CSV table of C-alpha atoms in Angstrom, one decimal:
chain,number,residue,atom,x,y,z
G,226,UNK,CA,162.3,62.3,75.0
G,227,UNK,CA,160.1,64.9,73.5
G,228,UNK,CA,156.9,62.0,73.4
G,229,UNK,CA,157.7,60.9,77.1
G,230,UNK,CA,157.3,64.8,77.9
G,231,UNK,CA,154.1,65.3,76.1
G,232,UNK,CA,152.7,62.6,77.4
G,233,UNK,CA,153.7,63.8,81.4
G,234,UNK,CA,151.8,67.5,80.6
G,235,UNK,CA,148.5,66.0,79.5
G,236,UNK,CA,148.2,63.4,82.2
G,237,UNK,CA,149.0,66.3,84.7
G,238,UNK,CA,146.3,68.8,82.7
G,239,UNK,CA,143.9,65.5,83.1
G,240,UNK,CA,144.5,65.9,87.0
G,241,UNK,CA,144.3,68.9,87.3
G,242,UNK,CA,140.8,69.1,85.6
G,243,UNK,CA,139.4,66.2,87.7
G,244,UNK,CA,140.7,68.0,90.7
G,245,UNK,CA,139.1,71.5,90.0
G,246,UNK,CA,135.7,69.3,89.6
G,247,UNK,CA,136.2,67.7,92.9
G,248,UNK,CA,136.0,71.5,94.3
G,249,UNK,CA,132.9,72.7,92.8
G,250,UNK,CA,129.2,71.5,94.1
G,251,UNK,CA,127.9,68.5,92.4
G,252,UNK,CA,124.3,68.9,91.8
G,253,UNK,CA,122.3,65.6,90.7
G,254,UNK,CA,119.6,67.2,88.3
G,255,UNK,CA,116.3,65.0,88.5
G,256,UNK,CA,113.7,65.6,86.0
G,257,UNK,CA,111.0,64.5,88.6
G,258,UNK,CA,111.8,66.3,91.1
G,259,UNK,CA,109.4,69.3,92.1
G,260,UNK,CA,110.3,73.1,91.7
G,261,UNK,CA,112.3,74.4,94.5
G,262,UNK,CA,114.1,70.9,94.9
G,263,UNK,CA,117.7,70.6,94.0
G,264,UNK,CA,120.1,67.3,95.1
G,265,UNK,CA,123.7,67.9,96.1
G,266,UNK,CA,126.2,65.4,96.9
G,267,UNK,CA,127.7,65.1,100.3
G,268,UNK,CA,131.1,65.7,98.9
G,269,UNK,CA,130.0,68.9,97.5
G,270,UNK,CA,127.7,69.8,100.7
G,271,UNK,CA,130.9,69.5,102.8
G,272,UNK,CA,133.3,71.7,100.0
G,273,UNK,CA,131.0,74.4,100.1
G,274,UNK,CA,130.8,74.9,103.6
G,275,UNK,CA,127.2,74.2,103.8
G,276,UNK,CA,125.8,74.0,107.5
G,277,UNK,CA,122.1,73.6,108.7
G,278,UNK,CA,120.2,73.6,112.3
G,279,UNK,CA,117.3,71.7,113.3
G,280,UNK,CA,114.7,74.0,113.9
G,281,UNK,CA,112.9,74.2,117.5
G,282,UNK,CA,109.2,75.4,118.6
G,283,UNK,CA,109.6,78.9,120.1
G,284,UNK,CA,106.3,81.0,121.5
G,285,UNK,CA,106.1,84.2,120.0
G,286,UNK,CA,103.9,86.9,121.2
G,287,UNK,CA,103.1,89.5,118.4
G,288,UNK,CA,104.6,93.4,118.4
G,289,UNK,CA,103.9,96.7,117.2
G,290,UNK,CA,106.0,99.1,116.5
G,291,UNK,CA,106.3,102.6,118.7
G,292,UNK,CA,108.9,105.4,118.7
G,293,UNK,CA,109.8,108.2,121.8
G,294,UNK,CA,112.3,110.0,122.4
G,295,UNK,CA,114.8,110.1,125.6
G,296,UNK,CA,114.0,112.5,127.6
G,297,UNK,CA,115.9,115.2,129.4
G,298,UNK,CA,115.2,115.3,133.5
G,299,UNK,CA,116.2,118.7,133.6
G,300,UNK,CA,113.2,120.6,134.3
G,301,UNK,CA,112.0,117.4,137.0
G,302,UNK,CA,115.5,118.2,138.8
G,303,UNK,CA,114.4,121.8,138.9
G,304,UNK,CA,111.3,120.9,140.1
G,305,UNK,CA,113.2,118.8,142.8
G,306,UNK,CA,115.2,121.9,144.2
G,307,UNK,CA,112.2,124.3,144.1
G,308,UNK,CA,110.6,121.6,146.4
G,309,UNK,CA,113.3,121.2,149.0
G,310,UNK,CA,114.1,125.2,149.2
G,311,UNK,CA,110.1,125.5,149.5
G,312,UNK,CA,110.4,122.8,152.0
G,313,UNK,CA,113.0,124.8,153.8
G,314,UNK,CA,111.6,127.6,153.9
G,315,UNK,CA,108.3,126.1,155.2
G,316,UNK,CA,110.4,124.4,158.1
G,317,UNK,CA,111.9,128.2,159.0
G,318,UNK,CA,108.5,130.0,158.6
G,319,UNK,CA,107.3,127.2,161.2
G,320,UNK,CA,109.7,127.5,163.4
G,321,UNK,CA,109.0,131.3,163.7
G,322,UNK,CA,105.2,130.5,164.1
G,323,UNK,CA,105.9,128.6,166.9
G,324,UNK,CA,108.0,131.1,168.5
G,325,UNK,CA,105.2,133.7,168.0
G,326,UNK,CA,102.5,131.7,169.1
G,327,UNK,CA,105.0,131.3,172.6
G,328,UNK,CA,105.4,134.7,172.6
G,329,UNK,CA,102.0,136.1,172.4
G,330,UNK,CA,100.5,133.5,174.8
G,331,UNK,CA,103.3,135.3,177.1
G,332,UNK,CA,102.0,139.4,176.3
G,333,UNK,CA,98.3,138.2,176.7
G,334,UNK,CA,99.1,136.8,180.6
G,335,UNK,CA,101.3,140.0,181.2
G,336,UNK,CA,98.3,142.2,180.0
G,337,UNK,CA,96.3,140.3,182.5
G,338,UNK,CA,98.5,141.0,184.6
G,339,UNK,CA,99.0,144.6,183.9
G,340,UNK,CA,102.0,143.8,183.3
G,341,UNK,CA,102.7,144.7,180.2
G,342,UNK,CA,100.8,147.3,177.5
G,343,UNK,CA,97.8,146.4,175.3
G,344,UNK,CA,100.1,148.2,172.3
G,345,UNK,CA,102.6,145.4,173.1
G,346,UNK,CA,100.4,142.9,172.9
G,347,UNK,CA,98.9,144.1,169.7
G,348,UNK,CA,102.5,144.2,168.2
G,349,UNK,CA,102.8,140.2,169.1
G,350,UNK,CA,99.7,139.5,167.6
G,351,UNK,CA,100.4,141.0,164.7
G,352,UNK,CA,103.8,139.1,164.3
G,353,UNK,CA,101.8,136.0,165.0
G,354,UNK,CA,99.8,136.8,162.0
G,355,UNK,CA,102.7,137.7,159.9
G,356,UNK,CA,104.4,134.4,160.6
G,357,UNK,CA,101.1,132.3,160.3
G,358,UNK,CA,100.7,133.8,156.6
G,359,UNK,CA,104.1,132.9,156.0
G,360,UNK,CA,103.6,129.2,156.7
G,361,UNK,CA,100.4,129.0,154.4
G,362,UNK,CA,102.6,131.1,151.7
G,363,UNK,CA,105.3,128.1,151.9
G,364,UNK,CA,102.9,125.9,151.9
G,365,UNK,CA,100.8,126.6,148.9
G,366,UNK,CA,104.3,127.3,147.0
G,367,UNK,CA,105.2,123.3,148.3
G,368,UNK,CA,101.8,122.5,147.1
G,369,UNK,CA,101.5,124.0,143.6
G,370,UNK,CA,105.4,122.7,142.6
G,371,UNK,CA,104.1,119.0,143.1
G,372,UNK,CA,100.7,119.8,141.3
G,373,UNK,CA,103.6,121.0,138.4
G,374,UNK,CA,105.3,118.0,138.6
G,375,UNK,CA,102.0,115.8,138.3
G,376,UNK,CA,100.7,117.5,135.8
G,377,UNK,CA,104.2,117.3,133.6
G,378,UNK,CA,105.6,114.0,135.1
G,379,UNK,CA,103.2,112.2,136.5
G,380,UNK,CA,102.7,110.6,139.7
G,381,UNK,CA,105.2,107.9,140.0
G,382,UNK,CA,108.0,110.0,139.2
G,383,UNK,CA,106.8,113.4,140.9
G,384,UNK,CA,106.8,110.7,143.8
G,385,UNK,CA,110.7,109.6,143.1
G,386,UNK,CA,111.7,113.6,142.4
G,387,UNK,CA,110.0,114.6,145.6
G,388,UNK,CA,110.4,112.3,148.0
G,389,UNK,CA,113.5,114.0,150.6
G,390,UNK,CA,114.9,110.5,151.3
G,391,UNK,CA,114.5,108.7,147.7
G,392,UNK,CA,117.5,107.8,145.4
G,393,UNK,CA,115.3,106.5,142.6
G,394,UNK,CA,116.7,109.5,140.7
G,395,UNK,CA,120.2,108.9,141.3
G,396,UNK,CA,121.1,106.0,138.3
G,397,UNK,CA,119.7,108.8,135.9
G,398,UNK,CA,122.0,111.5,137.4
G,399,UNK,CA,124.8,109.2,137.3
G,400,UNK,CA,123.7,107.9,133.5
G,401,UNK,CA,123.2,104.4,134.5
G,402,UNK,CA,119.7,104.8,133.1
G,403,UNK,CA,117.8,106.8,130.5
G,404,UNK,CA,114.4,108.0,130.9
G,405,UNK,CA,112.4,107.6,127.6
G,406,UNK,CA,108.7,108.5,126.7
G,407,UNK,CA,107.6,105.8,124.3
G,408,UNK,CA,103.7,107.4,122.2
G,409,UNK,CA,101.8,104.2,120.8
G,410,UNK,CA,100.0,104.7,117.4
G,411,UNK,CA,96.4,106.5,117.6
G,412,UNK,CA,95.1,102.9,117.7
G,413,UNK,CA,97.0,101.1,119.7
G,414,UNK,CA,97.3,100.4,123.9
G,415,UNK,CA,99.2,99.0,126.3
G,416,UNK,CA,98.3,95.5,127.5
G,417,UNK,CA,97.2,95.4,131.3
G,418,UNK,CA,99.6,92.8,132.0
G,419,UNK,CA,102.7,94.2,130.0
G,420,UNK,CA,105.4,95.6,132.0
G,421,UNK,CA,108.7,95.8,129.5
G,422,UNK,CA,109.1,96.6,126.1
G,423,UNK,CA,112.3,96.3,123.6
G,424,UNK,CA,113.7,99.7,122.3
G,425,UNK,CA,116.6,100.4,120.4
G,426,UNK,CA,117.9,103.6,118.5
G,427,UNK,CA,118.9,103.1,115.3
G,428,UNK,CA,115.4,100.8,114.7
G,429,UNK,CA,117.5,97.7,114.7
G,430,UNK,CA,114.9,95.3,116.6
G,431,UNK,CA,118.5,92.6,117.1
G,432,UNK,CA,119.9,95.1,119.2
G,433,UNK,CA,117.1,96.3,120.9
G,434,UNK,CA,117.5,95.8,124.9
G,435,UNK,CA,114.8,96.1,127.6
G,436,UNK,CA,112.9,98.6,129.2
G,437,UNK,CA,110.8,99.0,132.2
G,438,UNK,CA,107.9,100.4,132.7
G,439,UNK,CA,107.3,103.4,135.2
G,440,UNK,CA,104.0,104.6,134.4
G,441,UNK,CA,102.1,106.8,131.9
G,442,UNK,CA,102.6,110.2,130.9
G,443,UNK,CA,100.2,112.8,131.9
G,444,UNK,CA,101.1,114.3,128.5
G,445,UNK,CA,101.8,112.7,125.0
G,446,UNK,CA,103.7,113.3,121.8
G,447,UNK,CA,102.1,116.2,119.9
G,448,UNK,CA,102.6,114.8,116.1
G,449,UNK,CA,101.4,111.6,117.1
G,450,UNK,CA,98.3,111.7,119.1
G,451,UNK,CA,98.5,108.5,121.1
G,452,UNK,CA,98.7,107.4,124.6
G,453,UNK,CA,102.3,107.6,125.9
G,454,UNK,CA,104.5,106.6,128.7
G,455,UNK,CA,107.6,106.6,130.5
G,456,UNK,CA,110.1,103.9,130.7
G,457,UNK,CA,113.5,103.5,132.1
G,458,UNK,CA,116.2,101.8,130.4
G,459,UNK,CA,120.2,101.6,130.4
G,460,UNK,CA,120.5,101.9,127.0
G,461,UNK,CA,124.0,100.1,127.2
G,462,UNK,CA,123.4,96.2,127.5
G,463,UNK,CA,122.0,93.9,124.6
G,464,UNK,CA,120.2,91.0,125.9
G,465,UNK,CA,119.7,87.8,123.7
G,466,UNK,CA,118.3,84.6,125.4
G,467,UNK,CA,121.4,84.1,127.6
G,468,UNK,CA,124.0,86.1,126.1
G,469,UNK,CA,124.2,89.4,127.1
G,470,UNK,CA,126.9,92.2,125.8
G,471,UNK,CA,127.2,95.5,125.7
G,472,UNK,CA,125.6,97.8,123.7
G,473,UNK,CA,127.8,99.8,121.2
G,474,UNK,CA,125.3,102.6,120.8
G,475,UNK,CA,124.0,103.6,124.0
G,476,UNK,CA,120.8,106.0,124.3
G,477,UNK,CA,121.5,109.2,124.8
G,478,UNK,CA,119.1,112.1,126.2
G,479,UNK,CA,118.2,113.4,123.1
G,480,UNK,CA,117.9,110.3,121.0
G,481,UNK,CA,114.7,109.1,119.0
G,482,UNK,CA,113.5,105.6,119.5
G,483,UNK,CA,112.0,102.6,118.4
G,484,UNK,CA,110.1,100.8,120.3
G,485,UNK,CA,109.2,97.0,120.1
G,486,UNK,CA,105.5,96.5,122.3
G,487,UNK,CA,103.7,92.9,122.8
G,488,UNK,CA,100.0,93.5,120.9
G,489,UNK,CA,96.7,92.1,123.4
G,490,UNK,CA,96.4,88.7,122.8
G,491,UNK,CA,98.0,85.2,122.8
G,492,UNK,CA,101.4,84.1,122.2
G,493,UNK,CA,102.2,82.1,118.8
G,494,UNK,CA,103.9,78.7,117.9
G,495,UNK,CA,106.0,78.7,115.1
G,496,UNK,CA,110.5,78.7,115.1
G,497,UNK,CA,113.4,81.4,115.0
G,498,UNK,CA,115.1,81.7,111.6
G,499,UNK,CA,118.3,83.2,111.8
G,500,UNK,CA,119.2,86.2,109.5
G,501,UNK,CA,121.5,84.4,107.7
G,502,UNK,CA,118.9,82.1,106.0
G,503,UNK,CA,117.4,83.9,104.3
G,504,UNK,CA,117.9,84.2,100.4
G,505,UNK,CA,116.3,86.9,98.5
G,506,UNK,CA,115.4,86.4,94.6
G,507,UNK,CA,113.1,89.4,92.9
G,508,UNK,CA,112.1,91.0,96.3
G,509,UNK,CA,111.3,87.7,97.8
G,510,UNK,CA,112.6,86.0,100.8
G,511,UNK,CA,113.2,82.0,100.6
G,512,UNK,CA,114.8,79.5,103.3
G,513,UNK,CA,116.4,76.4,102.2
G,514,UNK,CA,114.9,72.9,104.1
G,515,UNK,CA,116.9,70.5,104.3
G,516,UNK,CA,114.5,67.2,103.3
G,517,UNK,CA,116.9,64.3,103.2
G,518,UNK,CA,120.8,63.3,102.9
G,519,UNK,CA,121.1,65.1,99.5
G,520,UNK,CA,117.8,66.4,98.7
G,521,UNK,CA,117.1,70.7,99.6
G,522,UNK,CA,113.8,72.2,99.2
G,523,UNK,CA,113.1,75.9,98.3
G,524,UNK,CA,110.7,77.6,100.7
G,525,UNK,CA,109.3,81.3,100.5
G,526,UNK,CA,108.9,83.1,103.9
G,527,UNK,CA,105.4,85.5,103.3
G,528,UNK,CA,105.2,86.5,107.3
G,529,UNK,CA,107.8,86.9,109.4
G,530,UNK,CA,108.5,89.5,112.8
G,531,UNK,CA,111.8,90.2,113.6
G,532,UNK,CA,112.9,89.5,116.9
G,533,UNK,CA,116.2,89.3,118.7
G,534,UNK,CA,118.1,86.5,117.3
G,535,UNK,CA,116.5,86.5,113.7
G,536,UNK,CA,113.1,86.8,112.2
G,537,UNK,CA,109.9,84.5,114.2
G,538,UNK,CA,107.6,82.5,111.4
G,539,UNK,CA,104.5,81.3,112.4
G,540,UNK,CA,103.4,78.7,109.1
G,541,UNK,CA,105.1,77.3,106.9
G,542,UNK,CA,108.4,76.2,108.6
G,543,UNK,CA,108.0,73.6,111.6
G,544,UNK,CA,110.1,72.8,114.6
G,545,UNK,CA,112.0,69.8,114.2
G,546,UNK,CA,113.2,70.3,110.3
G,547,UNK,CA,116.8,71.3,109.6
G,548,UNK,CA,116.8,75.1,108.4
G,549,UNK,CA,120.4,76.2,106.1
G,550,UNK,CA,122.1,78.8,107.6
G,551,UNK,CA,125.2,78.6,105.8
G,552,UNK,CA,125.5,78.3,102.0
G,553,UNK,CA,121.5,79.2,100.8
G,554,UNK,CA,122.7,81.4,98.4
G,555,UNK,CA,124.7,79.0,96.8
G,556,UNK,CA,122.0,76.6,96.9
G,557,UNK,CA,120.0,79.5,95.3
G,558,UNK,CA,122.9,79.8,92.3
G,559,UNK,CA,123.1,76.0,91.8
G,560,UNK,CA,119.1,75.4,91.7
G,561,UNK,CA,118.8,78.9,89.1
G,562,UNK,CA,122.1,77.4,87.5
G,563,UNK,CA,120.9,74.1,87.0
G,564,UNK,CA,117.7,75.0,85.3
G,565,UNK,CA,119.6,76.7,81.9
G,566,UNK,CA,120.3,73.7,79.6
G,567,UNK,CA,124.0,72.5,78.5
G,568,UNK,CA,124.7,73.4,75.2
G,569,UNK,CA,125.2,69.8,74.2
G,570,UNK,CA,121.1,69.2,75.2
């Protein structure tokens, strides 16, 4: 009884040890094979979980980075009710112009007529007077409140601010969008052609979501020095190829900025890696390739830009090969793994 017992526990230990093997990667070490190259087993490639994309051709137009600052509209919505009450009064100070110019045009026939005194003629003129230097008084004050707003805001949006009939300031008021004044590095510009940039506030360039352009600032960013501009944005919604959610961090009047800008030039060919291939090992960043049905080839990433989605590389990668996204750093483990020797070599 006591043999047929022993004999059940090591058959079952045997099991047991076979099965624990059937869980872990099997890697085929090949003598031949080049550095970077390790060989895994489908078994194993489907126990760890491993998953891989093929890779397609993406056009990539370089960036630069920028930061601004959302900007308060206070002072432009002061400027806004200085207008219209100048605007006001200018309409009142017309209206009483008018009735002066009636009314004197009435005393100077009555003095032809004797019918009236030259002193009460000379008292109408002189209200004309008084009420024509009131409407050039409201007039220079309407005058020298938009040269303030152009010379603070610019024309574009001195033109929304002051316009009587114009909502375009309404979706700030309501906080549908932000204002924000974006200053480009001492040695950079803004292409002709470019009309939207990507800005996002914690400098996370995944998250960053659009923003339009409105025109440039009359005045820029005294600590840095460049040419600057003003863009609108909602600050809320996260935009990725076709996906679109909203944003958990929205910008706030206040807030600092970064700012993603398209450089001059042509757009690049080259593929979208996702964030979650990459593998780091001693400050590098490495992508695994998948080369055939078992074989996986180490490759080191040099230049890469991040964009929304993942990082955009130019060389080194093509369109077309299939890219690991799930399981590099255990590929990383097993190829490191693999190259200490057993300790019965």
């Amino acid at each position: 009884m006591n043999v047929l017992s022993i004999a059940c526990i090591f058959l079952l230990s045997i099991t047991l040890v076979f099965a624990d093997d059937d869980d872990k990667p099997v890697v085929k070490r090949q003598g031949s094979a080049e550095p970077g190259t390790l060989f895994l087993s489908n078994q194993a490639q489907s126990l760890s979980g491993l998953q891989t994309i093929t890779l397609g051709p993406v056009s990539h137009h370089a960036e630069f980075t920028a930061y601004g600052r959302a900007v308060n509209l206070q002072p432009l919505i002061e400027l806004r009710h200085r207008y219209l009450l100048a605007l006001t009064e200018r309409g009142g100070a017309a209206a009483r112009f008018k009735q002066a110019e009636q009314n004197i045009k009435r005393q100077q026939d009555l003095y032809r007529e004797g019918a009236t005194s030259k002193r009460n003629m000379q008292v109408q003129q002189a209200q004309w007077q008084s009420d024509k230097a009131q409407v050039d008084a409201s007039a220079v004050q309407s005058e020298a409140i938009v040269d303030e707003a152009r010379l603070n805001w610019g024309g574009k949006l001195t033109e929304w601010a002051l316009s009587t009939d114009s909502d375009k300031l309404s979706a700030f008021l309501s906080g549908k969008q932000t204002l924000l004044q974006i200053t480009l590095p001492v040695n950079k510009q803004l292409a002709n052609d470019i009309q939207s940039i990507y800005v996002e506030a914690s400098g996370n360039r995944s998250a960053a979501s659009k923003a339009e352009l409105i025109s440039a600032a009359p005045q820029t960013d005294a600590t840095a020095q460049g040419e600057s501009y003003f863009f609108q944005t909602d600050g809320r919604r996260n935009c990725s190829g076709q996906s679109c959610g909203i944003h958990t961090n929205p910008i706030r009047t206040g807030m600092r900025v970064a700012a993603w800008i398209p450089e001059q030039g042509e757009n690049r060919s080259g593929v979208v890696i996702p964030k979650s291939a990459l593998v780091w090992h001693l400050d590098q960043a490495f992508v695994y390739i998948k080369t055939a049905e078992q074989q996986f080839s180490r490759r080191a990433v040099d230049q890469y830009s991040a964009t929304t989605g993942g990082y955009f590389v130019g060389n080194g990668i093509n369109a077309g090969e299939q890219l690991v996204v799930t399981g590099g750093q255990m590929l990383l483990s097993e190829e490191f793994r693999g190259q200490i020797p057993d300790e019965d070599d």
